PDB file of C-alpha atoms in Angstrom:
ATOM      1  CA  UNK A1318      72.522 -28.854 -39.616  1.00  0.00           C
ATOM      2  CA  UNK A1319      70.906 -29.295 -36.212  1.00  0.00           C
ATOM      3  CA  UNK A1320      67.458 -29.628 -37.766  1.00  0.00           C
ATOM      4  CA  UNK A1321      68.627 -31.931 -40.559  1.00  0.00           C
ATOM      5  CA  UNK A1322      70.517 -34.253 -38.229  1.00  0.00           C
ATOM      6  CA  UNK A1323      67.915 -34.032 -35.475  1.00  0.00           C
ATOM      7  CA  UNK A1324      64.975 -35.000 -37.681  1.00  0.00           C
ATOM      8  CA  UNK A1325      66.848 -37.677 -39.621  1.00  0.00           C
ATOM      9  CA  UNK A1326      68.711 -39.325 -36.768  1.00  0.00           C
ATOM     10  CA  UNK A1327      65.697 -39.295 -34.421  1.00  0.00           C
ATOM     11  CA  UNK A1328      63.605 -40.964 -37.129  1.00  0.00           C
ATOM     12  CA  UNK A1329      66.238 -43.476 -38.163  1.00  0.00           C
ATOM     13  CA  UNK A1330      67.186 -44.518 -34.638  1.00  0.00           C
ATOM     14  CA  UNK A1331      63.477 -44.986 -34.005  1.00  0.00           C
ATOM     15  CA  UNK A1332      63.504 -47.368 -36.966  1.00  0.00           C
ATOM     16  CA  UNK A1333      66.506 -49.136 -35.434  1.00  0.00           C
ATOM     17  CA  UNK A1334      64.620 -49.527 -32.163  1.00  0.00           C
ATOM     18  CA  UNK A1335      61.532 -50.883 -33.895  1.00  0.00           C
ATOM     19  CA  UNK A1336      63.582 -53.529 -35.670  1.00  0.00           C
ATOM     20  CA  UNK A1337      62.383 -55.291 -38.761  1.00  0.00           C
ATOM     21  CA  UNK A1338      63.012 -54.338 -42.357  1.00  0.00           C
ATOM     22  CA  UNK A1339      62.430 -51.020 -44.116  1.00  0.00           C
ATOM     23  CA  UNK A1340      60.135 -52.915 -46.480  1.00  0.00           C
ATOM     24  CA  UNK A1341      57.661 -53.583 -43.679  1.00  0.00           C
ATOM     25  CA  UNK A1342      55.539 -51.520 -41.300  1.00  0.00           C
ATOM     26  CA  UNK A1343      56.065 -49.919 -38.851  1.00  0.00           C
ATOM     27  CA  UNK A1344      59.827 -49.575 -39.538  1.00  0.00           C
ATOM     28  CA  UNK A1345      59.301 -48.147 -43.007  1.00  0.00           C
ATOM     29  CA  UNK A1346      57.509 -45.031 -41.694  1.00  0.00           C
ATOM     30  CA  UNK A1347      60.329 -43.457 -39.612  1.00  0.00           C
ATOM     31  CA  UNK A1348      62.838 -44.666 -42.200  1.00  0.00           C
ATOM     32  CA  UNK A1349      61.117 -42.725 -44.986  1.00  0.00           C
ATOM     33  CA  UNK A1350      60.457 -39.650 -42.856  1.00  0.00           C
ATOM     34  CA  UNK A1351      64.094 -39.459 -41.807  1.00  0.00           C
ATOM     35  CA  UNK A1352      65.200 -38.821 -45.373  1.00  0.00           C
ATOM     36  CA  UNK A1353      63.438 -35.446 -45.290  1.00  0.00           C
ATOM     37  CA  UNK A1354      65.563 -33.970 -42.506  1.00  0.00           C
ATOM     38  CA  UNK A1355      67.602 -31.727 -44.859  1.00  0.00           C
ATOM     39  CA  UNK A1356      64.461 -30.538 -46.669  1.00  0.00           C
ATOM     40  CA  UNK A1357      62.718 -29.711 -43.397  1.00  0.00           C
ATOM     41  CA  UNK A1358      65.804 -27.808 -42.263  1.00  0.00           C
ATOM     42  CA  UNK A1359      65.808 -25.870 -45.537  1.00  0.00           C
ATOM     43  CA  UNK A1360      62.139 -24.945 -45.145  1.00  0.00           C
ATOM     44  CA  UNK A1361      62.699 -23.701 -41.592  1.00  0.00           C
ATOM     45  CA  UNK A1362      65.597 -21.536 -42.775  1.00  0.00           C
ATOM     46  CA  UNK A1363      63.486 -20.204 -45.660  1.00  0.00           C
ATOM     47  CA  UNK A1364      60.704 -19.149 -43.272  1.00  0.00           C
ATOM     48  CA  UNK A1365      63.256 -17.581 -40.951  1.00  0.00           C
ATOM     49  CA  UNK A1366      64.827 -15.644 -43.822  1.00  0.00           C
ATOM     50  CA  UNK A1367      61.431 -14.467 -44.983  1.00  0.00           C
ATOM     51  CA  UNK A1368      60.548 -13.079 -41.568  1.00  0.00           C
ATOM     52  CA  UNK A1369      63.839 -11.195 -41.461  1.00  0.00           C
ATOM     53  CA  UNK A1370      63.458  -9.879 -44.995  1.00  0.00           C
ATOM     54  CA  UNK A1371      66.549 -11.752 -46.189  1.00  0.00           C
ATOM     55  CA  UNK A1372      66.734 -13.070 -49.778  1.00  0.00           C
ATOM     56  CA  UNK A1373      66.976 -16.759 -50.558  1.00  0.00           C
ATOM     57  CA  UNK A1374      70.013 -17.925 -52.557  1.00  0.00           C
ATOM     58  CA  UNK A1375      69.487 -16.880 -56.166  1.00  0.00           C
ATOM     59  CA  UNK A1376      69.862 -20.334 -57.661  1.00  0.00           C
ATOM     60  CA  UNK A1377      67.217 -21.807 -55.380  1.00  0.00           C
ATOM     61  CA  UNK A1378      64.316 -19.585 -56.318  1.00  0.00           C
ATOM     62  CA  UNK A1379      64.954 -18.820 -59.986  1.00  0.00           C
ATOM     63  CA  UNK A1380      64.425 -21.209 -62.876  1.00  0.00           C
ATOM     64  CA  UNK A1381      66.211 -19.885 -65.919  1.00  0.00           C
ATOM     65  CA  UNK A1382      66.274 -21.026 -69.513  1.00  0.00           C
ATOM     66  CA  UNK A1383      69.764 -22.415 -68.946  1.00  0.00           C
ATOM     67  CA  UNK A1384      68.295 -24.798 -66.365  1.00  0.00           C
ATOM     68  CA  UNK A1385      66.320 -26.548 -69.090  1.00  0.00           C
ATOM     69  CA  UNK A1386      69.591 -27.111 -70.962  1.00  0.00           C
ATOM     70  CA  UNK A1387      71.994 -27.900 -68.132  1.00  0.00           C
ATOM     71  CA  UNK A1388      69.811 -30.128 -65.950  1.00  0.00           C
ATOM     72  CA  UNK A1389      69.276 -32.879 -68.579  1.00  0.00           C
ATOM     73  CA  UNK A1390      72.876 -32.596 -69.764  1.00  0.00           C
ATOM     74  CA  UNK A1391      74.299 -32.958 -66.260  1.00  0.00           C
ATOM     75  CA  UNK A1392      71.853 -35.788 -65.541  1.00  0.00           C
ATOM     76  CA  UNK A1393      73.202 -37.728 -68.514  1.00  0.00           C
ATOM     77  CA  UNK A1394      76.796 -36.919 -67.589  1.00  0.00           C
ATOM     78  CA  UNK A1395      76.308 -38.050 -63.981  1.00  0.00           C
ATOM     79  CA  UNK A1396      74.746 -41.325 -65.086  1.00  0.00           C
ATOM     80  CA  UNK A1397      77.617 -41.830 -67.520  1.00  0.00           C
ATOM     81  CA  UNK A1398      80.166 -41.613 -64.696  1.00  0.00           C
ATOM     82  CA  UNK A1399      78.603 -44.645 -63.028  1.00  0.00           C
ATOM     83  CA  UNK A1400      78.077 -46.619 -66.230  1.00  0.00           C
ATOM     84  CA  UNK A1401      81.590 -45.979 -67.573  1.00  0.00           C
ATOM     85  CA  UNK A1402      83.168 -46.796 -64.218  1.00  0.00           C
ATOM     86  CA  UNK A1403      81.229 -50.065 -64.027  1.00  0.00           C
ATOM     87  CA  UNK A1404      82.420 -51.004 -67.516  1.00  0.00           C
ATOM     88  CA  UNK A1405      86.028 -50.159 -66.624  1.00  0.00           C
ATOM     89  CA  UNK A1406      85.791 -52.110 -63.367  1.00  0.00           C
ATOM     90  CA  UNK A1407      84.732 -55.358 -65.046  1.00  0.00           C
ATOM     91  CA  UNK A1408      88.191 -56.170 -66.539  1.00  0.00           C
ATOM     92  CA  UNK A1409      89.682 -55.366 -63.124  1.00  0.00           C
ATOM     93  CA  UNK A1410      87.549 -57.999 -61.412  1.00  0.00           C
ATOM     94  CA  UNK A1411      84.227 -56.227 -61.049  1.00  0.00           C
ATOM     95  CA  UNK A1412      80.919 -57.925 -61.884  1.00  0.00           C
ATOM     96  CA  UNK A1413      79.563 -57.857 -65.418  1.00  0.00           C
ATOM     97  CA  UNK A1414      76.604 -55.596 -66.132  1.00  0.00           C
ATOM     98  CA  UNK A1415      73.244 -57.340 -66.329  1.00  0.00           C
ATOM     99  CA  UNK A1416      69.914 -55.923 -67.483  1.00  0.00           C
ATOM    100  CA  UNK A1417      68.154 -58.644 -65.473  1.00  0.00           C
ATOM    101  CA  UNK A1418      69.201 -56.939 -62.225  1.00  0.00           C
ATOM    102  CA  UNK A1419      67.664 -53.665 -63.389  1.00  0.00           C
ATOM    103  CA  UNK A1420      64.398 -55.313 -64.380  1.00  0.00           C
ATOM    104  CA  UNK A1421      64.170 -57.095 -61.048  1.00  0.00           C
ATOM    105  CA  UNK A1422      64.710 -53.844 -59.140  1.00  0.00           C
ATOM    106  CA  UNK A1423      61.949 -52.071 -61.070  1.00  0.00           C
ATOM    107  CA  UNK A1424      59.561 -54.981 -60.614  1.00  0.00           C
ATOM    108  CA  UNK A1425      60.136 -54.998 -56.855  1.00  0.00           C
ATOM    109  CA  UNK A1426      59.356 -51.260 -56.767  1.00  0.00           C
ATOM    110  CA  UNK A1427      56.030 -51.747 -58.558  1.00  0.00           C
ATOM    111  CA  UNK A1428      57.126 -50.956 -62.100  1.00  0.00           C
ATOM    112  CA  UNK A1429      59.364 -48.405 -63.865  1.00  0.00           C
ATOM    113  CA  UNK A1430      57.153 -45.385 -63.049  1.00  0.00           C
ATOM    114  CA  UNK A1431      56.924 -46.172 -59.338  1.00  0.00           C
ATOM    115  CA  UNK A1432      60.652 -46.875 -59.228  1.00  0.00           C
ATOM    116  CA  UNK A1433      61.584 -43.554 -60.835  1.00  0.00           C
ATOM    117  CA  UNK A1434      59.232 -41.582 -58.587  1.00  0.00           C
ATOM    118  CA  UNK A1435      60.684 -43.239 -55.488  1.00  0.00           C
ATOM    119  CA  UNK A1436      64.220 -42.494 -56.674  1.00  0.00           C
ATOM    120  CA  UNK A1437      63.379 -38.812 -57.158  1.00  0.00           C
ATOM    121  CA  UNK A1438      61.700 -38.360 -53.786  1.00  0.00           C
ATOM    122  CA  UNK A1439      63.983 -40.466 -51.603  1.00  0.00           C
ATOM    123  CA  UNK A1440      67.350 -38.761 -51.800  1.00  0.00           C
ATOM    124  CA  UNK A1441      67.442 -36.044 -54.461  1.00  0.00           C
ATOM    125  CA  UNK A1442      64.259 -34.153 -53.562  1.00  0.00           C
ATOM    126  CA  UNK A1443      64.455 -34.800 -49.825  1.00  0.00           C
ATOM    127  CA  UNK A1444      68.113 -33.781 -49.511  1.00  0.00           C
ATOM    128  CA  UNK A1445      69.276 -31.335 -52.194  1.00  0.00           C
ATOM    129  CA  UNK A1446      67.222 -28.287 -51.095  1.00  0.00           C
ATOM    130  CA  UNK A1447      69.011 -28.621 -47.765  1.00  0.00           C
ATOM    131  CA  UNK A1448      72.566 -29.607 -48.651  1.00  0.00           C
ATOM    132  CA  UNK A1449      73.073 -27.667 -51.877  1.00  0.00           C
ATOM    133  CA  UNK A1450      70.172 -25.202 -51.777  1.00  0.00           C
ATOM    134  CA  UNK A1451      70.797 -23.957 -48.223  1.00  0.00           C
ATOM    135  CA  UNK A1452      74.050 -25.165 -46.654  1.00  0.00           C
ATOM    136  CA  UNK A1453      76.345 -24.867 -49.683  1.00  0.00           C
ATOM    137  CA  UNK A1454      75.710 -21.158 -50.476  1.00  0.00           C
ATOM    138  CA  UNK A1455      76.366 -20.257 -46.838  1.00  0.00           C
ATOM    139  CA  UNK A1456      79.593 -22.257 -46.804  1.00  0.00           C
ATOM    140  CA  UNK A1457      80.731 -20.646 -50.061  1.00  0.00           C
ATOM    141  CA  UNK A1458      80.482 -17.241 -48.415  1.00  0.00           C
ATOM    142  CA  UNK A1459      83.549 -18.110 -46.310  1.00  0.00           C
ATOM    143  CA  UNK A1460      85.416 -20.892 -48.167  1.00  0.00           C
ATOM    144  CA  UNK A1461      86.398 -22.057 -51.640  1.00  0.00           C
ATOM    145  CA  UNK A1462      84.578 -24.571 -53.793  1.00  0.00           C
ATOM    146  CA  UNK A1463      86.833 -27.541 -53.072  1.00  0.00           C
ATOM    147  CA  UNK A1464      86.886 -26.924 -49.335  1.00  0.00           C
ATOM    148  CA  UNK A1465      83.111 -26.494 -49.249  1.00  0.00           C
ATOM    149  CA  UNK A1466      82.666 -29.713 -51.202  1.00  0.00           C
ATOM    150  CA  UNK A1467      85.068 -31.600 -48.936  1.00  0.00           C
ATOM    151  CA  UNK A1468      83.463 -30.382 -45.712  1.00  0.00           C
ATOM    152  CA  UNK A1469      79.895 -30.864 -46.897  1.00  0.00           C
ATOM    153  CA  UNK A1470      80.770 -34.281 -48.319  1.00  0.00           C
ATOM    154  CA  UNK A1471      82.155 -35.374 -44.942  1.00  0.00           C
ATOM    155  CA  UNK A1472      79.049 -34.072 -43.173  1.00  0.00           C
ATOM    156  CA  UNK A1473      76.908 -35.907 -45.702  1.00  0.00           C
ATOM    157  CA  UNK A1474      78.739 -39.172 -44.981  1.00  0.00           C
ATOM    158  CA  UNK A1475      78.202 -38.835 -41.216  1.00  0.00           C
ATOM    159  CA  UNK A1476      74.522 -38.017 -41.776  1.00  0.00           C
ATOM    160  CA  UNK A1477      74.044 -41.429 -43.435  1.00  0.00           C
ATOM    161  CA  UNK A1478      75.535 -43.301 -40.457  1.00  0.00           C
ATOM    162  CA  UNK A1479      72.294 -44.602 -38.815  1.00  0.00           C
ATOM    163  CA  UNK A1480      71.246 -46.239 -42.086  1.00  0.00           C
ATOM    164  CA  UNK A1481      73.964 -48.855 -41.600  1.00  0.00           C
ATOM    165  CA  UNK A1482      71.990 -50.191 -38.612  1.00  0.00           C
ATOM    166  CA  UNK A1483      68.574 -50.451 -40.299  1.00  0.00           C
ATOM    167  CA  UNK A1484      67.781 -53.788 -41.911  1.00  0.00           C
ATOM    168  CA  UNK A1485      66.952 -53.592 -45.604  1.00  0.00           C
ATOM    169  CA  UNK A1486      68.879 -50.419 -46.474  1.00  0.00           C
ATOM    170  CA  UNK A1487      71.664 -50.348 -49.032  1.00  0.00           C
ATOM    171  CA  UNK A1488      74.059 -49.200 -46.328  1.00  0.00           C
ATOM    172  CA  UNK A1489      73.138 -52.142 -44.088  1.00  0.00           C
ATOM    173  CA  UNK A1490      73.776 -54.570 -46.945  1.00  0.00           C
ATOM    174  CA  UNK A1491      77.203 -53.006 -47.532  1.00  0.00           C
ATOM    175  CA  UNK A1492      78.223 -53.138 -43.865  1.00  0.00           C
ATOM    176  CA  UNK A1493      79.683 -50.311 -41.806  1.00  0.00           C
ATOM    177  CA  UNK A1494      83.160 -51.825 -41.387  1.00  0.00           C
ATOM    178  CA  UNK A1495      83.393 -53.485 -44.786  1.00  0.00           C
ATOM    179  CA  UNK A1496      85.416 -52.069 -47.715  1.00  0.00           C
ATOM    180  CA  UNK A1497      82.136 -51.356 -49.489  1.00  0.00           C
ATOM    181  CA  UNK A1498      80.825 -49.420 -46.496  1.00  0.00           C
ATOM    182  CA  UNK A1499      83.988 -47.343 -46.240  1.00  0.00           C
ATOM    183  CA  UNK A1500      83.934 -46.617 -49.971  1.00  0.00           C
ATOM    184  CA  UNK A1501      80.296 -45.545 -49.718  1.00  0.00           C
ATOM    185  CA  UNK A1502      81.309 -42.954 -47.122  1.00  0.00           C
ATOM    186  CA  UNK A1503      84.215 -41.748 -49.275  1.00  0.00           C
ATOM    187  CA  UNK A1504      81.962 -41.506 -52.342  1.00  0.00           C
ATOM    188  CA  UNK A1505      79.956 -38.684 -50.761  1.00  0.00           C
ATOM    189  CA  UNK A1506      82.869 -36.270 -51.304  1.00  0.00           C
ATOM    190  CA  UNK A1507      83.072 -36.399 -55.140  1.00  0.00           C
ATOM    191  CA  UNK A1508      79.263 -36.562 -55.172  1.00  0.00           C
ATOM    192  CA  UNK A1509      79.126 -33.389 -53.080  1.00  0.00           C
ATOM    193  CA  UNK A1510      81.425 -31.681 -55.577  1.00  0.00           C
ATOM    194  CA  UNK A1511      79.441 -32.829 -58.622  1.00  0.00           C
ATOM    195  CA  UNK A1512      76.122 -31.738 -57.158  1.00  0.00           C
ATOM    196  CA  UNK A1513      77.694 -28.439 -56.058  1.00  0.00           C
ATOM    197  CA  UNK A1514      78.882 -27.782 -59.603  1.00  0.00           C
ATOM    198  CA  UNK A1515      75.389 -28.583 -60.871  1.00  0.00           C
ATOM    199  CA  UNK A1516      73.913 -26.171 -58.336  1.00  0.00           C
ATOM    200  CA  UNK A1517      76.263 -23.397 -59.392  1.00  0.00           C
ATOM    201  CA  UNK A1518      75.554 -24.040 -63.058  1.00  0.00           C
ATOM    202  CA  UNK A1519      71.757 -24.325 -63.020  1.00  0.00           C
ATOM    203  CA  UNK A1520      70.410 -24.289 -59.477  1.00  0.00           C
ATOM    204  CA  UNK A1521      68.970 -26.829 -57.107  1.00  0.00           C
ATOM    205  CA  UNK A1522      66.970 -28.517 -59.900  1.00  0.00           C
ATOM    206  CA  UNK A1523      70.255 -29.452 -61.586  1.00  0.00           C
ATOM    207  CA  UNK A1524      71.729 -30.784 -58.337  1.00  0.00           C
ATOM    208  CA  UNK A1525      68.578 -32.883 -57.880  1.00  0.00           C
ATOM    209  CA  UNK A1526      69.063 -34.211 -61.427  1.00  0.00           C
ATOM    210  CA  UNK A1527      72.690 -35.212 -60.762  1.00  0.00           C
ATOM    211  CA  UNK A1528      71.829 -36.848 -57.435  1.00  0.00           C
ATOM    212  CA  UNK A1529      68.956 -38.733 -59.063  1.00  0.00           C
ATOM    213  CA  UNK A1530      71.079 -39.901 -61.997  1.00  0.00           C
ATOM    214  CA  UNK A1531      73.879 -41.300 -59.853  1.00  0.00           C
ATOM    215  CA  UNK A1532      71.578 -43.019 -57.349  1.00  0.00           C
ATOM    216  CA  UNK A1533      69.315 -44.508 -60.003  1.00  0.00           C
ATOM    217  CA  UNK A1534      72.142 -45.813 -62.172  1.00  0.00           C
ATOM    218  CA  UNK A1535      73.881 -47.375 -59.184  1.00  0.00           C
ATOM    219  CA  UNK A1536      70.687 -49.098 -58.038  1.00  0.00           C
ATOM    220  CA  UNK A1537      69.884 -50.394 -61.521  1.00  0.00           C
ATOM    221  CA  UNK A1538      73.416 -51.727 -61.929  1.00  0.00           C
ATOM    222  CA  UNK A1539      73.363 -53.123 -58.378  1.00  0.00           C
ATOM    223  CA  UNK A1540      76.710 -51.506 -57.559  1.00  0.00           C
ATOM    224  CA  UNK A1541      78.081 -53.101 -54.399  1.00  0.00           C
ATOM    225  CA  UNK A1542      81.468 -54.537 -55.373  1.00  0.00           C
ATOM    226  CA  UNK A1543      84.388 -52.543 -53.891  1.00  0.00           C
ATOM    227  CA  UNK A1544      86.286 -52.452 -57.186  1.00  0.00           C
ATOM    228  CA  UNK A1545      83.291 -50.895 -58.948  1.00  0.00           C
ATOM    229  CA  UNK A1546      82.726 -48.418 -56.124  1.00  0.00           C
ATOM    230  CA  UNK A1547      86.386 -47.396 -56.193  1.00  0.00           C
ATOM    231  CA  UNK A1548      86.268 -46.908 -59.958  1.00  0.00           C
ATOM    232  CA  UNK A1549      83.167 -44.708 -59.641  1.00  0.00           C
ATOM    233  CA  UNK A1550      84.884 -42.594 -56.986  1.00  0.00           C
ATOM    234  CA  UNK A1551      87.895 -42.191 -59.266  1.00  0.00           C
ATOM    235  CA  UNK A1552      85.863 -41.218 -62.341  1.00  0.00           C
ATOM    236  CA  UNK A1553      83.694 -38.770 -60.421  1.00  0.00           C
ATOM    237  CA  UNK A1554      86.681 -37.210 -58.659  1.00  0.00           C
ATOM    238  CA  UNK A1555      88.429 -36.577 -61.973  1.00  0.00           C
ATOM    239  CA  UNK A1556      85.283 -35.136 -63.536  1.00  0.00           C
ATOM    240  CA  UNK A1557      84.464 -32.933 -60.540  1.00  0.00           C
ATOM    241  CA  UNK A1558      88.032 -31.619 -60.417  1.00  0.00           C
ATOM    242  CA  UNK A1559      87.989 -30.768 -64.129  1.00  0.00           C
ATOM    243  CA  UNK A1560      84.620 -29.043 -63.905  1.00  0.00           C
ATOM    244  CA  UNK A1561      85.450 -26.999 -60.816  1.00  0.00           C
ATOM    245  CA  UNK A1562      88.920 -25.956 -61.949  1.00  0.00           C
ATOM    246  CA  UNK A1563      88.050 -25.026 -65.529  1.00  0.00           C
ATOM    247  CA  UNK A1564      84.884 -23.017 -64.846  1.00  0.00           C
ATOM    248  CA  UNK A1565      84.104 -20.007 -62.734  1.00  0.00           C
ATOM    249  CA  UNK A1566      81.269 -19.982 -60.224  1.00  0.00           C
ATOM    250  CA  UNK A1567      78.074 -18.680 -61.823  1.00  0.00           C
ATOM    251  CA  UNK A1568      76.481 -17.649 -58.536  1.00  0.00           C
ATOM    252  CA  UNK A1569      77.619 -15.410 -55.716  1.00  0.00           C
ATOM    253  CA  UNK A1570      76.602 -15.485 -52.048  1.00  0.00           C
ATOM    254  CA  UNK A1571      73.540 -13.319 -51.543  1.00  0.00           C
ATOM    255  CA  UNK A1572      74.386 -10.032 -49.848  1.00  0.00           C
ATOM    256  CA  UNK A1573      73.094  -9.591 -46.347  1.00  0.00           C
ATOM    257  CA  UNK A1574      70.220  -7.203 -45.751  1.00  0.00           C
ATOM    258  CA  UNK A1575      71.220  -4.158 -43.650  1.00  0.00           C
ATOM    259  CA  UNK A1576      69.597  -4.220 -40.246  1.00  0.00           C
ATOM    260  CA  UNK A1577      68.132  -1.373 -38.247  1.00  0.00           C
ATOM    261  CA  UNK A1578      71.260  -1.417 -36.063  1.00  0.00           C
ATOM    262  CA  UNK A1579      73.463  -0.940 -39.138  1.00  0.00           C
ATOM    263  CA  UNK A1580      71.499   2.163 -40.171  1.00  0.00           C
ATOM    264  CA  UNK A1581      71.783   3.633 -36.699  1.00  0.00           C
ATOM    265  CA  UNK A1582      75.544   3.128 -36.722  1.00  0.00           C
ATOM    266  CA  UNK A1583      75.731   5.104 -39.943  1.00  0.00           C
TER     267      UNK A1583
END
């Protein structure tokens, strides 16, 4: 946590100090680097574990056949939570869905391929190895699934805080004290539970897929209206609760490696 927050916050507050938009140099450089704080923290922990002879969490290092089945399925399901919520929100006063918004977003990113690559790297790939691949298994060793999801979701929300002060970010457009900004912070909790379920089911690749699906669908649909955000939170909370309460965890915390001191005590 110290590494993740230290790298990200130092980079992002540097971007705040530089001023300007994240779409322009030099602000864009620390903004992009800051997203990799959780990944850097995960890599440091992995090296530390390797030197001590400790195993990495099972679901991080193994790619099983079930991953090839569950990752695409969970990706589609995660995207469906956003799309269905947006459709339900429209009769309640939310904006209508428009394909023109999606096309404009992809054009601004340099085309569909560049857009998809950027959505994979910025967020899912830069965060999930840290949050779900490293922090979550350790938290599960001492707490239940819902508590771990709640705590990690709250931490995740706080981690995003500096982004509200950087011009050009989604968080800055929402506003820290606005209903949309508050709902963005709340949305990290059901997201933490969905990605945790994906991790337990098929490893960090599946959690990356879920994170990517939700982020990409929300960007393409230009989700900013509070009513749509609230509907997404509701749909994802119901789905996460059903998944976590009707299935058993498929992974267990890795056992600790006995140390030399432990052998001497025996």
